[in-house]
PDB file of C-alpha atoms in Angstrom:
ATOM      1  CA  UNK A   1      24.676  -1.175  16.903  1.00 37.00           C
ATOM      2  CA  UNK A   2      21.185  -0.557  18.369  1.00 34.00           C
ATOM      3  CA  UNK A   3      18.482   1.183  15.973  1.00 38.00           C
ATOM      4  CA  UNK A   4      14.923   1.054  15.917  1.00 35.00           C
ATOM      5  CA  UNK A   5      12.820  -0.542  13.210  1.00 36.00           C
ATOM      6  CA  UNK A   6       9.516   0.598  12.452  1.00 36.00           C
ATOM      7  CA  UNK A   7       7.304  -1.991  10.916  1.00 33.00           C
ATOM      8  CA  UNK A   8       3.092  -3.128  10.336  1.00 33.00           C
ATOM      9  CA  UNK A   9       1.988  -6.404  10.183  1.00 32.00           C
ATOM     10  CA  UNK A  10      -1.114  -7.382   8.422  1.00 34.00           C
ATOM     11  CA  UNK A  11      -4.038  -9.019  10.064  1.00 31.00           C
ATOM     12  CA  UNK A  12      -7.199 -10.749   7.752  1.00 32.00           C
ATOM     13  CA  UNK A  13      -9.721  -8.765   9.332  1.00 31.00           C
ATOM     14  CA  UNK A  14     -13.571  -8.840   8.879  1.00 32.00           C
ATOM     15  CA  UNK A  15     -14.375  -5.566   6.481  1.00 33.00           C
ATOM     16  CA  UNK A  16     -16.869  -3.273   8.214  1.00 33.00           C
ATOM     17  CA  UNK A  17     -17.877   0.020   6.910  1.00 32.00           C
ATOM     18  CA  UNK A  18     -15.222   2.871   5.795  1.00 32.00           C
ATOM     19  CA  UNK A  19     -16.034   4.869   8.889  1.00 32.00           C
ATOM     20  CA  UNK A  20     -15.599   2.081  11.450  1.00 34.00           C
ATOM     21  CA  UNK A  21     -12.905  -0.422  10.752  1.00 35.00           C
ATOM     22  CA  UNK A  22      -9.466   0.174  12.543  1.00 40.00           C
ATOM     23  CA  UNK A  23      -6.660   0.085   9.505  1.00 35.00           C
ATOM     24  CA  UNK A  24      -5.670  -3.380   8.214  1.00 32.00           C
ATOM     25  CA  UNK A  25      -1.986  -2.660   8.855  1.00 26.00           C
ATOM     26  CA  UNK A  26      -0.501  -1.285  12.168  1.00 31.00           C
ATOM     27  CA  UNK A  27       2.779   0.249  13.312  1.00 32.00           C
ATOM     28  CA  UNK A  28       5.179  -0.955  15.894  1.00 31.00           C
ATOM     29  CA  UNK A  29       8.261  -0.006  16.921  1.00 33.00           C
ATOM     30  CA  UNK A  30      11.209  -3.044  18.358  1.00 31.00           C
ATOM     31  CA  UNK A  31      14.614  -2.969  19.058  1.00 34.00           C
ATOM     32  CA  UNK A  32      16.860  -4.216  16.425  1.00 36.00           C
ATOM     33  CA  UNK A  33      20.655  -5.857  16.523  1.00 38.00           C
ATOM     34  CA  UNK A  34      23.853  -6.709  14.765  1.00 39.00           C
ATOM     35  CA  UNK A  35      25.224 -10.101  15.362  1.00 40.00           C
ATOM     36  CA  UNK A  36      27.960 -11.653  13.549  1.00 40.00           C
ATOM     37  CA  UNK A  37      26.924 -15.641  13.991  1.00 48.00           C
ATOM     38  CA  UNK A  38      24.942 -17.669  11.530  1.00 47.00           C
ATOM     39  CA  UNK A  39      23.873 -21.003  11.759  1.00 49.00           C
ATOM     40  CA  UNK A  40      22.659 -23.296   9.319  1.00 47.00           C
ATOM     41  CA  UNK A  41      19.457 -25.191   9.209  1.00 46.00           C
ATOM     42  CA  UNK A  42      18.301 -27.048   6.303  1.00 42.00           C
ATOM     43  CA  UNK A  43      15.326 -29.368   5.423  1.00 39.00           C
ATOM     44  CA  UNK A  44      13.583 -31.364   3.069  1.00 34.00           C
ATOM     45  CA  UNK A  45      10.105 -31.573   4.088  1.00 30.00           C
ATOM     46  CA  UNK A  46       7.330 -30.898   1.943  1.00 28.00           C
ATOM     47  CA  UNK A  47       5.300 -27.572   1.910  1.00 26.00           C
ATOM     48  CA  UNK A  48       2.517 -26.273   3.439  1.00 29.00           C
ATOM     49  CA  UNK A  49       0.578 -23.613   2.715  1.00 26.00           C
ATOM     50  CA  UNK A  50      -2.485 -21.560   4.570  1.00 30.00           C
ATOM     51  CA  UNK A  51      -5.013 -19.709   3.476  1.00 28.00           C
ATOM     52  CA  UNK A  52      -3.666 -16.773   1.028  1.00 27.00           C
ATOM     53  CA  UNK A  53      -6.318 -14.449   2.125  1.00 29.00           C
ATOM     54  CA  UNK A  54      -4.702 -14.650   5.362  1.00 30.00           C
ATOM     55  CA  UNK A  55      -1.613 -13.447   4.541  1.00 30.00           C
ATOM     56  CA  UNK A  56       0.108 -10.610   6.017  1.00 39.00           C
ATOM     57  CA  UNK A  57       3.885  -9.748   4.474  1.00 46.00           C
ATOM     58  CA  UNK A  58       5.303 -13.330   3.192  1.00 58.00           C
ATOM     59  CA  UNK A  59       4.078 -16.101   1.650  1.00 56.00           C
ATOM     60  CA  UNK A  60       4.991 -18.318   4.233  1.00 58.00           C
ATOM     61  CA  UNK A  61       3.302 -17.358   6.964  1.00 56.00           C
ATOM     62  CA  UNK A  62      -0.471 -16.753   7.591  1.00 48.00           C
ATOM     63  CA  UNK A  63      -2.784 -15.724  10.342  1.00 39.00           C
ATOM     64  CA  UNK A  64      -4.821 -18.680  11.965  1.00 38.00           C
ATOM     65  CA  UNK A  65      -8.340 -18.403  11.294  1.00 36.00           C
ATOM     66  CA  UNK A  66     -10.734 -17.949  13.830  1.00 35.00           C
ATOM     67  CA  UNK A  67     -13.405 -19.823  15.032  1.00 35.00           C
ATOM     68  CA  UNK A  68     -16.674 -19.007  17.163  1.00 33.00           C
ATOM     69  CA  UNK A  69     -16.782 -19.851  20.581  1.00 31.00           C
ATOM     70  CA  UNK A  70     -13.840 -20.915  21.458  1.00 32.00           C
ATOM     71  CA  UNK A  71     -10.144 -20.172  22.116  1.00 36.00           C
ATOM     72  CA  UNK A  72      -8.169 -18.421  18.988  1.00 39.00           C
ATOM     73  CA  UNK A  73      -5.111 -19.424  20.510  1.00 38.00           C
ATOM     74  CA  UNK A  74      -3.414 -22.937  19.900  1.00 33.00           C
ATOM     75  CA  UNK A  75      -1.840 -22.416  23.452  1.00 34.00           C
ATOM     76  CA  UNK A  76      -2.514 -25.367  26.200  1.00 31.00           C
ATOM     77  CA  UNK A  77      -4.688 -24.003  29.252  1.00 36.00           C
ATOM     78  CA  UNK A  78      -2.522 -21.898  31.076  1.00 39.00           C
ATOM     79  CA  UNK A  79      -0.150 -20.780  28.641  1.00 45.00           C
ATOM     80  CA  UNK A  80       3.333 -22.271  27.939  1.00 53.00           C
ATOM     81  CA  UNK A  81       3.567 -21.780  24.100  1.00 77.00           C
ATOM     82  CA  UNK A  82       6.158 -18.876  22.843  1.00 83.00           C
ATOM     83  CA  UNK A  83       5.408 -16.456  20.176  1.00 85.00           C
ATOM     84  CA  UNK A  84       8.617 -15.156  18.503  1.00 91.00           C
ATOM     85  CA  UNK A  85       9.544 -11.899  16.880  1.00 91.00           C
ATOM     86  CA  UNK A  86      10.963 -12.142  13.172  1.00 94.00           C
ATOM     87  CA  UNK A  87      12.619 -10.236  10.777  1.00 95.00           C
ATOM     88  CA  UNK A  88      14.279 -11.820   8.026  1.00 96.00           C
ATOM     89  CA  UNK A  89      15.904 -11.818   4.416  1.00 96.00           C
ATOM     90  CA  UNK A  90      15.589 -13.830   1.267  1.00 96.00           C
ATOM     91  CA  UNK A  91      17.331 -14.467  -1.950  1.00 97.00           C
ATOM     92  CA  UNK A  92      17.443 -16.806  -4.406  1.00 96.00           C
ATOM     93  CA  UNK A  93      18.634 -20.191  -3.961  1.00 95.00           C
ATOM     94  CA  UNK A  94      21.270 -20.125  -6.686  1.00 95.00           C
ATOM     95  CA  UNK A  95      22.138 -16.805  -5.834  1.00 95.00           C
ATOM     96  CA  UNK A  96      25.156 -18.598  -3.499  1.00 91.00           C
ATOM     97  CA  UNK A  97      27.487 -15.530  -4.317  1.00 94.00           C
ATOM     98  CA  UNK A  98      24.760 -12.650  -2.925  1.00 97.00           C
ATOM     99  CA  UNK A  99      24.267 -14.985   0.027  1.00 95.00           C
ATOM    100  CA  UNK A 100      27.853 -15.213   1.214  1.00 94.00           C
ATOM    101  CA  UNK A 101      28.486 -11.299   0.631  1.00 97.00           C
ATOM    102  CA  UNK A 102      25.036 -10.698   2.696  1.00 97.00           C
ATOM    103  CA  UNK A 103      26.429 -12.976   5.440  1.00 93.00           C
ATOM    104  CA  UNK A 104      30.146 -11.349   5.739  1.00 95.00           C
ATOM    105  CA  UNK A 105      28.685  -7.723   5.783  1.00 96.00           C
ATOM    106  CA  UNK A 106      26.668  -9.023   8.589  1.00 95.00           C
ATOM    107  CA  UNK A 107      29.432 -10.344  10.241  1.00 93.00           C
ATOM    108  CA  UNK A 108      31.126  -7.058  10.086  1.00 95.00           C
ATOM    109  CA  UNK A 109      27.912  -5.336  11.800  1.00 94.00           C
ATOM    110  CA  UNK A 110      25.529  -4.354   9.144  1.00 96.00           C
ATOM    111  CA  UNK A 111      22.142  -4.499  10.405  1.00 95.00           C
ATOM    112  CA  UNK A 112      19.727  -7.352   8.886  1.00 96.00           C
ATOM    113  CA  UNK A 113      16.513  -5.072   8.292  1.00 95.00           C
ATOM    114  CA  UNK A 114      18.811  -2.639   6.453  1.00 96.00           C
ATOM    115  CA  UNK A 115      19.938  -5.805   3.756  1.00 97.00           C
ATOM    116  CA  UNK A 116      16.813  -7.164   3.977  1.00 96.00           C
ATOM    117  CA  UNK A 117      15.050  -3.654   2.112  1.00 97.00           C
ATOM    118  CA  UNK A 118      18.327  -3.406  -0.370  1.00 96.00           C
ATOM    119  CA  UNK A 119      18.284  -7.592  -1.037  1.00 97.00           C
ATOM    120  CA  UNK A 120      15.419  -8.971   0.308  1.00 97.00           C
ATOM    121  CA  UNK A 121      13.065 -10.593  -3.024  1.00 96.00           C
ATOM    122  CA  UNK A 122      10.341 -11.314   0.361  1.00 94.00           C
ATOM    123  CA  UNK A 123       7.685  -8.501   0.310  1.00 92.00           C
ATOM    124  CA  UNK A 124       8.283  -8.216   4.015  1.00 93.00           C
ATOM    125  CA  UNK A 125      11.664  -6.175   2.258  1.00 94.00           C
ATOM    126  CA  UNK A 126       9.811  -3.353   2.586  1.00 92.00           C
ATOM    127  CA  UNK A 127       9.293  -3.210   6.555  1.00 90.00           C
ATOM    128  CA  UNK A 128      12.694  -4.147   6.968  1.00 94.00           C
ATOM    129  CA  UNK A 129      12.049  -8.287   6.650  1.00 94.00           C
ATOM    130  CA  UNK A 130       9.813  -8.040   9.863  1.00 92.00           C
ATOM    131  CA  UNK A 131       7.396 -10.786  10.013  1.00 90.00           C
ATOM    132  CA  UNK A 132       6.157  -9.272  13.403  1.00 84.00           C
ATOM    133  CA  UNK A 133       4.937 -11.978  16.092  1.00 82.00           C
ATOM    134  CA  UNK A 134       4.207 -15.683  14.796  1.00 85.00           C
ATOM    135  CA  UNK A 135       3.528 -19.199  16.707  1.00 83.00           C
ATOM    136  CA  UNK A 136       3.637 -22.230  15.327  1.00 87.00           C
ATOM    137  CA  UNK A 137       1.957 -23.366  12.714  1.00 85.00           C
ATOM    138  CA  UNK A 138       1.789 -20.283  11.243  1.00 84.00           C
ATOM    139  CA  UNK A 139       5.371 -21.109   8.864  1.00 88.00           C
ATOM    140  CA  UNK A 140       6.365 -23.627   6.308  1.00 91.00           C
ATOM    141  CA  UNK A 141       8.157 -25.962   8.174  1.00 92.00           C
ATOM    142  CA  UNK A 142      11.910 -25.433   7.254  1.00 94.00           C
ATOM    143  CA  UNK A 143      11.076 -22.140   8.284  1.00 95.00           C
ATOM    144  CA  UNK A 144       9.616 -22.952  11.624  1.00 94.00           C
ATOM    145  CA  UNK A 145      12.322 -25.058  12.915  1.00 95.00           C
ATOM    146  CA  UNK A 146      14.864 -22.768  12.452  1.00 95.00           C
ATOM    147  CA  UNK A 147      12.813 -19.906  13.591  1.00 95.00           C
ATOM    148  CA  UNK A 148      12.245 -21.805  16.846  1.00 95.00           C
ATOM    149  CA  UNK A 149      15.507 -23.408  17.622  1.00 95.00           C
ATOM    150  CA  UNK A 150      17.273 -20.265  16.802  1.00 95.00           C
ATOM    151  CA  UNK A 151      19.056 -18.653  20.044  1.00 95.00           C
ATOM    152  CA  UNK A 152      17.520 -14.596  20.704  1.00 95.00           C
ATOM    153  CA  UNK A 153      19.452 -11.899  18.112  1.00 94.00           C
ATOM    154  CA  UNK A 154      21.241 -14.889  16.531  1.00 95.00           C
ATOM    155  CA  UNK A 155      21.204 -14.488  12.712  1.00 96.00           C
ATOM    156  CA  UNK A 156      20.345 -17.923  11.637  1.00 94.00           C
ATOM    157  CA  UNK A 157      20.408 -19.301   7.697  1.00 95.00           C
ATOM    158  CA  UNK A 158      17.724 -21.969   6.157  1.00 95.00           C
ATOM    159  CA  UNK A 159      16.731 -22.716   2.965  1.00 95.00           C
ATOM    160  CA  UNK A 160      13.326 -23.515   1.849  1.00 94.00           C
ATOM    161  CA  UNK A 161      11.772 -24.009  -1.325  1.00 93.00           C
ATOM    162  CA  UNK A 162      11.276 -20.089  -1.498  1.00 94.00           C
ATOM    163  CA  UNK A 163      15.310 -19.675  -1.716  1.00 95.00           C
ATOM    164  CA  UNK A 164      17.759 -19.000   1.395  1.00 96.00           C
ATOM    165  CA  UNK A 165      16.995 -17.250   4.272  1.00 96.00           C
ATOM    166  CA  UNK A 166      18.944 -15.162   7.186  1.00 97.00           C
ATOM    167  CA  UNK A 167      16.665 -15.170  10.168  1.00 96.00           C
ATOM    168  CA  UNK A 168      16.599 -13.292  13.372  1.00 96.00           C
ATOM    169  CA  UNK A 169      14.370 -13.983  16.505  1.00 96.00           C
ATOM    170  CA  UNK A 170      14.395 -10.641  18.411  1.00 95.00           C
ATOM    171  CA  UNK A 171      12.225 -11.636  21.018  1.00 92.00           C
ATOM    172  CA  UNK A 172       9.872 -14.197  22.729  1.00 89.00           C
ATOM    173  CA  UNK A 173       6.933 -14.022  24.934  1.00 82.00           C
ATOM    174  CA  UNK A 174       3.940 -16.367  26.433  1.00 79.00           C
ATOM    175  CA  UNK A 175       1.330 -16.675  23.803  1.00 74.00           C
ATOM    176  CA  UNK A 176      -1.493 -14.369  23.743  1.00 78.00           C
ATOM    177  CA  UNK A 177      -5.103 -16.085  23.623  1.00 83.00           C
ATOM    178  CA  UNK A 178      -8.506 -14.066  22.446  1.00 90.00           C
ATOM    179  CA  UNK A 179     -11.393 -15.664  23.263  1.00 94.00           C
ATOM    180  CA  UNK A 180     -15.166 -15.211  22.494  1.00 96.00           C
ATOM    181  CA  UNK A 181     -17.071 -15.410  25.628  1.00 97.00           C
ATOM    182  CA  UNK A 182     -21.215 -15.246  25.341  1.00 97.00           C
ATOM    183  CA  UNK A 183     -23.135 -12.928  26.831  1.00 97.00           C
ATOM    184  CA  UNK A 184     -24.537 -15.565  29.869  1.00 97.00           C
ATOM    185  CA  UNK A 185     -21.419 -16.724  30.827  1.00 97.00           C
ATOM    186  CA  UNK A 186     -20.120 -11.904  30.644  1.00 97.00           C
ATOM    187  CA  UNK A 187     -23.529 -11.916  32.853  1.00 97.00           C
ATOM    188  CA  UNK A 188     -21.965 -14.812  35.336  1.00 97.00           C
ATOM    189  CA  UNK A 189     -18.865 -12.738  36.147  1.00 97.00           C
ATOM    190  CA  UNK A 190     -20.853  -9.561  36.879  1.00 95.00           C
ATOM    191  CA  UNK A 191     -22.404 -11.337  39.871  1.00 95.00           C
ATOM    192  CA  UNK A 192     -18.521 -11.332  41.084  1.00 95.00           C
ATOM    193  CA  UNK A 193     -18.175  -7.755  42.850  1.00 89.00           C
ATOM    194  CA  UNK A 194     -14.674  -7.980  42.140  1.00 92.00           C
ATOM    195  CA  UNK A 195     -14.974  -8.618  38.763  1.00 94.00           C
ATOM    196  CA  UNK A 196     -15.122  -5.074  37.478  1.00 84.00           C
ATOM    197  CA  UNK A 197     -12.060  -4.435  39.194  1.00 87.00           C
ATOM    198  CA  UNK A 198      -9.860  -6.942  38.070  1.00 92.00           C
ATOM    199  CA  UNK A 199     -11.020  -7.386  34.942  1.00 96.00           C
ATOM    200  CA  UNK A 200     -10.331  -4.385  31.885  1.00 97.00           C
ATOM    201  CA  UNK A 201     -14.131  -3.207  29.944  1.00 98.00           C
ATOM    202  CA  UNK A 202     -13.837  -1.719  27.161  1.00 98.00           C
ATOM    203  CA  UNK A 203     -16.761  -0.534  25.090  1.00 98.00           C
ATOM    204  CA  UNK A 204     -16.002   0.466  21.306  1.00 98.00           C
ATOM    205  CA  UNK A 205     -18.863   1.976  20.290  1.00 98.00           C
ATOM    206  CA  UNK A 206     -20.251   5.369  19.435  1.00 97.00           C
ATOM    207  CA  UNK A 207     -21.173   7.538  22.366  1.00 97.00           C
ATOM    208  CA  UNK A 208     -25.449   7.681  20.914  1.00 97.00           C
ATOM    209  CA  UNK A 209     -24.843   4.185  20.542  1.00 98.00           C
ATOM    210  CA  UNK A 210     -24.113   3.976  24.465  1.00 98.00           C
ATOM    211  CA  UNK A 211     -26.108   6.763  25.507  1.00 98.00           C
ATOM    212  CA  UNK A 212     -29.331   4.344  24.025  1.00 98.00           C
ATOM    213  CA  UNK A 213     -27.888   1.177  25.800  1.00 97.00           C
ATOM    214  CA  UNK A 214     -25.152   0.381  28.163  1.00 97.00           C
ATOM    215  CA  UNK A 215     -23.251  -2.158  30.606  1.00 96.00           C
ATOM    216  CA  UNK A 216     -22.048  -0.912  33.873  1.00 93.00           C
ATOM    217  CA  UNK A 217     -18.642  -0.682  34.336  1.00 94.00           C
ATOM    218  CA  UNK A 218     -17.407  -0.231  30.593  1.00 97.00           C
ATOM    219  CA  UNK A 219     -14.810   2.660  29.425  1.00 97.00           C
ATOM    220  CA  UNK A 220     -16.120   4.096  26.039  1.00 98.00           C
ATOM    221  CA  UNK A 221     -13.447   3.874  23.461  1.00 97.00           C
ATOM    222  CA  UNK A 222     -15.845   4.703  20.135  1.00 97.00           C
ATOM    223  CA  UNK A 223     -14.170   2.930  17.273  1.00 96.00           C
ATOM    224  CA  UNK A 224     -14.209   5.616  15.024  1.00 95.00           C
ATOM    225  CA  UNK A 225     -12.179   7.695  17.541  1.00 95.00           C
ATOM    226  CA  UNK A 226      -9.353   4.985  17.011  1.00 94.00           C
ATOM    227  CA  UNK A 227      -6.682   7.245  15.692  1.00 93.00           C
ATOM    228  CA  UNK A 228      -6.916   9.435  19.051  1.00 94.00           C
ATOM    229  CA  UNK A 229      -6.991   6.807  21.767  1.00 96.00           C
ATOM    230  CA  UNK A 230      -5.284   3.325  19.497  1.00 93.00           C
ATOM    231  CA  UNK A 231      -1.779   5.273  20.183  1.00 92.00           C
ATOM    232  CA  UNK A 232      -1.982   5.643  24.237  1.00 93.00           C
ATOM    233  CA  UNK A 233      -4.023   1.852  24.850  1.00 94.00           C
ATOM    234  CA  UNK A 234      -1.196   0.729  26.294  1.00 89.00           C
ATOM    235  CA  UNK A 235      -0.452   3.449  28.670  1.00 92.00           C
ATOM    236  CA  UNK A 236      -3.968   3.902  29.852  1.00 94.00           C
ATOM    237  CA  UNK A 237      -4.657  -0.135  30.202  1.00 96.00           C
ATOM    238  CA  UNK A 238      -2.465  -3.504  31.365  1.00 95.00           C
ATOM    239  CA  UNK A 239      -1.951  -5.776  29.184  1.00 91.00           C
ATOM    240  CA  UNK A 240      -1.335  -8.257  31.614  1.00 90.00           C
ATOM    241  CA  UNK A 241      -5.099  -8.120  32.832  1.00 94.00           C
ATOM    242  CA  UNK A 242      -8.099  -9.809  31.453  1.00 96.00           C
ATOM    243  CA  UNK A 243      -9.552  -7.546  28.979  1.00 98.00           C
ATOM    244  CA  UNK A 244     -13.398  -7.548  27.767  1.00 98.00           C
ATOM    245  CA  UNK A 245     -14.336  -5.807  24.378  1.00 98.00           C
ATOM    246  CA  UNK A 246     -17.716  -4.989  23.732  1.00 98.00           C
ATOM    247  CA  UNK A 247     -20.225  -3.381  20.643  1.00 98.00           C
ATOM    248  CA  UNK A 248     -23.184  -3.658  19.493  1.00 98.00           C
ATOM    249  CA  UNK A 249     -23.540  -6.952  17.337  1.00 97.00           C
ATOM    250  CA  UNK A 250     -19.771  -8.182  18.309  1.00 97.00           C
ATOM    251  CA  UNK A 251     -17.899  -7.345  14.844  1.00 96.00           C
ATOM    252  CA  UNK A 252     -16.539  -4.218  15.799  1.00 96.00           C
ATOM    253  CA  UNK A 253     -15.244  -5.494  19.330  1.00 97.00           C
ATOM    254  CA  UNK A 254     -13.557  -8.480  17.308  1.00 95.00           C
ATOM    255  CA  UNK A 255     -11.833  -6.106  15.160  1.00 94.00           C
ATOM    256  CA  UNK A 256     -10.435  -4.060  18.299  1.00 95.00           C
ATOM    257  CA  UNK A 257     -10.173  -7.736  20.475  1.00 94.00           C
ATOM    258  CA  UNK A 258      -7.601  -8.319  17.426  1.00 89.00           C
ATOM    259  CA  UNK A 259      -5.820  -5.667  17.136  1.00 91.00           C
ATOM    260  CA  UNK A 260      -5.112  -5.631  21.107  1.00 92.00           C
ATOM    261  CA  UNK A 261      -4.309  -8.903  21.303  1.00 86.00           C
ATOM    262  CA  UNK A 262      -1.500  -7.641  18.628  1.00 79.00           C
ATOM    263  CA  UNK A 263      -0.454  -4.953  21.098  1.00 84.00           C
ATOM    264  CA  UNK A 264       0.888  -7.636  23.063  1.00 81.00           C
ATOM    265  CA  UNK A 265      -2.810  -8.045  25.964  1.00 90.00           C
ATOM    266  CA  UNK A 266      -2.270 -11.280  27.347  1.00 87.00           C
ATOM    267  CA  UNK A 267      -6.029 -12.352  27.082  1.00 93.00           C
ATOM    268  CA  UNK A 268      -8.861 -10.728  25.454  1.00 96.00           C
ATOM    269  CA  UNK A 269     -12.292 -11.925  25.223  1.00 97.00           C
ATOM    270  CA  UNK A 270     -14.443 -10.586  22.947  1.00 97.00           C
ATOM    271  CA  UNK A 271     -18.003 -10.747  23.735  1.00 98.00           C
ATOM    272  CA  UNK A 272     -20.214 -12.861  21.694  1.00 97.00           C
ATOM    273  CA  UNK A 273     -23.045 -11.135  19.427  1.00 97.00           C
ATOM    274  CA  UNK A 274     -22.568  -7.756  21.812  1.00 98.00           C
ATOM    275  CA  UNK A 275     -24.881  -5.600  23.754  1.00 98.00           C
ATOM    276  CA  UNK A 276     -27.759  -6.692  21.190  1.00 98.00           C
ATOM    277  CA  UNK A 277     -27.520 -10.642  21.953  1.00 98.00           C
ATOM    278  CA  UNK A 278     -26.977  -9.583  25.969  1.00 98.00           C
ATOM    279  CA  UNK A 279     -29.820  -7.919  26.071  1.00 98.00           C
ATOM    280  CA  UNK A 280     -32.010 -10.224  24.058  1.00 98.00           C
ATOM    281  CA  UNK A 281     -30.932 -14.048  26.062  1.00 97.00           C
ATOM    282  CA  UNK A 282     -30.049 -11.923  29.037  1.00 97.00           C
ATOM    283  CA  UNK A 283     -30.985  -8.974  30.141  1.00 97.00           C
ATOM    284  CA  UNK A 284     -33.903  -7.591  28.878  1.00 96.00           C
ATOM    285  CA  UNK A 285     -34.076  -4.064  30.685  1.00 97.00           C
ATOM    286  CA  UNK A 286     -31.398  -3.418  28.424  1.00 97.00           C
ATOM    287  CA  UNK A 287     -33.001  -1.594  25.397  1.00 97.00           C
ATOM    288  CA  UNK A 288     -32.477  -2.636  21.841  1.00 97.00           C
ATOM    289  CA  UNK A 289     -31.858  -0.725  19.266  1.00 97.00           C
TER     290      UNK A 289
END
């Protein structure tokens, strides 16, 4: 049985104003499947828990937080790490007799997402268990190592001190890495003539904003305009290119830097302190404001 899920993950993102912050949740859409194996993984090791502010659907897993200047990703240079898709259920850990009846209805090729909202006491019930796209680090270790030893569309039980769990790893991919980059080493690759060509601009503020001051080469996606152009980014841009996000003092750019790198871009650097701080260390024909 194929279906589609529709889920949103949460991301701790800095607040801006009303009128210029992208939502805090957003909406996907993945293939979901039946499968009638389970394995078992089970653990003792002690808990671990991240920052609650961080957290997006479960209590055991959180966002990384970033940090200035350097990468946000916990990849080695040049990739290798996986990220993992999720969805998942949870019950109680004497609830033994819910467990086994979950399992055999599985079996006979009831979809997990669709137990997950009936069963499910994780808050991620309510997107169908989907934990959307996590690396390690992010989960409480019982978690993790079944999550990461589990074979693709396998449904997969551990138990953790939250209660059991059936898990299912939909998909994998390289991990994505968003960078900061500052505005003299942006100022380094524009000397490259290729550079605007290989490379993906993207300029997120509001069209006075860039008709006062402006960087050659950048496609004007005004953040407040998110709802008509956020739906069609990955049609109109490739996410396997590098991709530069730009605004004025570099909040609003992080925001959008974020939420791409959620879409599934590859890299994305978001430029350090924005137009403002390029213009003030390097360029100073470029008007303030």
């Amino acid at each position: 049985m194929l279906r589609v899920s529709q889920f949103r993950i949460g991301f701790s993102i800095p607040k801006l104003s009303p009128l210029s912050s992208i939502p805090s949740l957003f909406s996907f859409s993945f293939p979901s499947h039946s499968h009638s194996q389970i394995h078992t993984f089970s653990s003792t090791k002690t808990f671990h828990f991240h920052s609650p502010s961080s957290l997006p659907l479960s209590p055991f897993i959180s966002i990384m937080p970033l940090k200035a200047s350097a990468s946000y990703s916990s990849g080695v240079e040049g990739g290798g790490e996986r990220e993992i898709l999720v969805q998942h259920l949870l019950v109680k850990e004497d609830d033994q007799k819910l467990l086994l009846d979950i399992q055999k209805r599985i079996v006979a090729g009831e979809d997990l997402s669709d137990l997950a909202v009936d069963h499910s006491i994780c808050p991620s019930k309510d997107e169908g268990g989907m934990l959307g796209w996590v690396r390690k680090g992010q989960m409480v270790p019982e978690f993790e190592e079944a999550a990461f030893s589990a074979p693709l569309n396998k449904v997969v039980r551990c138990k953790t001190k939250f209660g059991w769990h059936l898990l299912q790893v939909l998909s994998e991919r390289e991990e994505s890495v968003l960078q900061e980059i500052k505005p003299d080493e942006l100022h380094v690759k524009f000397q490259d003539p290729n550079f605007s060509e290989e490379a993906q601009l993207i300029d997120v503020r509001e069209p006075e904003e860039v008709a006062t001051a402006s960087l050659p080469g950048f496609t004007v996606l005004p953040l407040r305009q998110f709802g008509s152009w956020g739906p069609e980014v990955n049609t109109k841009f490739d996410p396997q290119k590098d991709t530069y996000v730009l605004c004025h003092h570099g909040m609003r750019s992080l925001q959008v830097a974020r939420w791409l790198q959620a879409q599934g871009f590859r890299k994305v650097y978001n430029i350090s302190g924005g137009i403002h701080a390029y213009a003030v260390q390097v360029d100073p024909s470029v008007p303030t404001y």
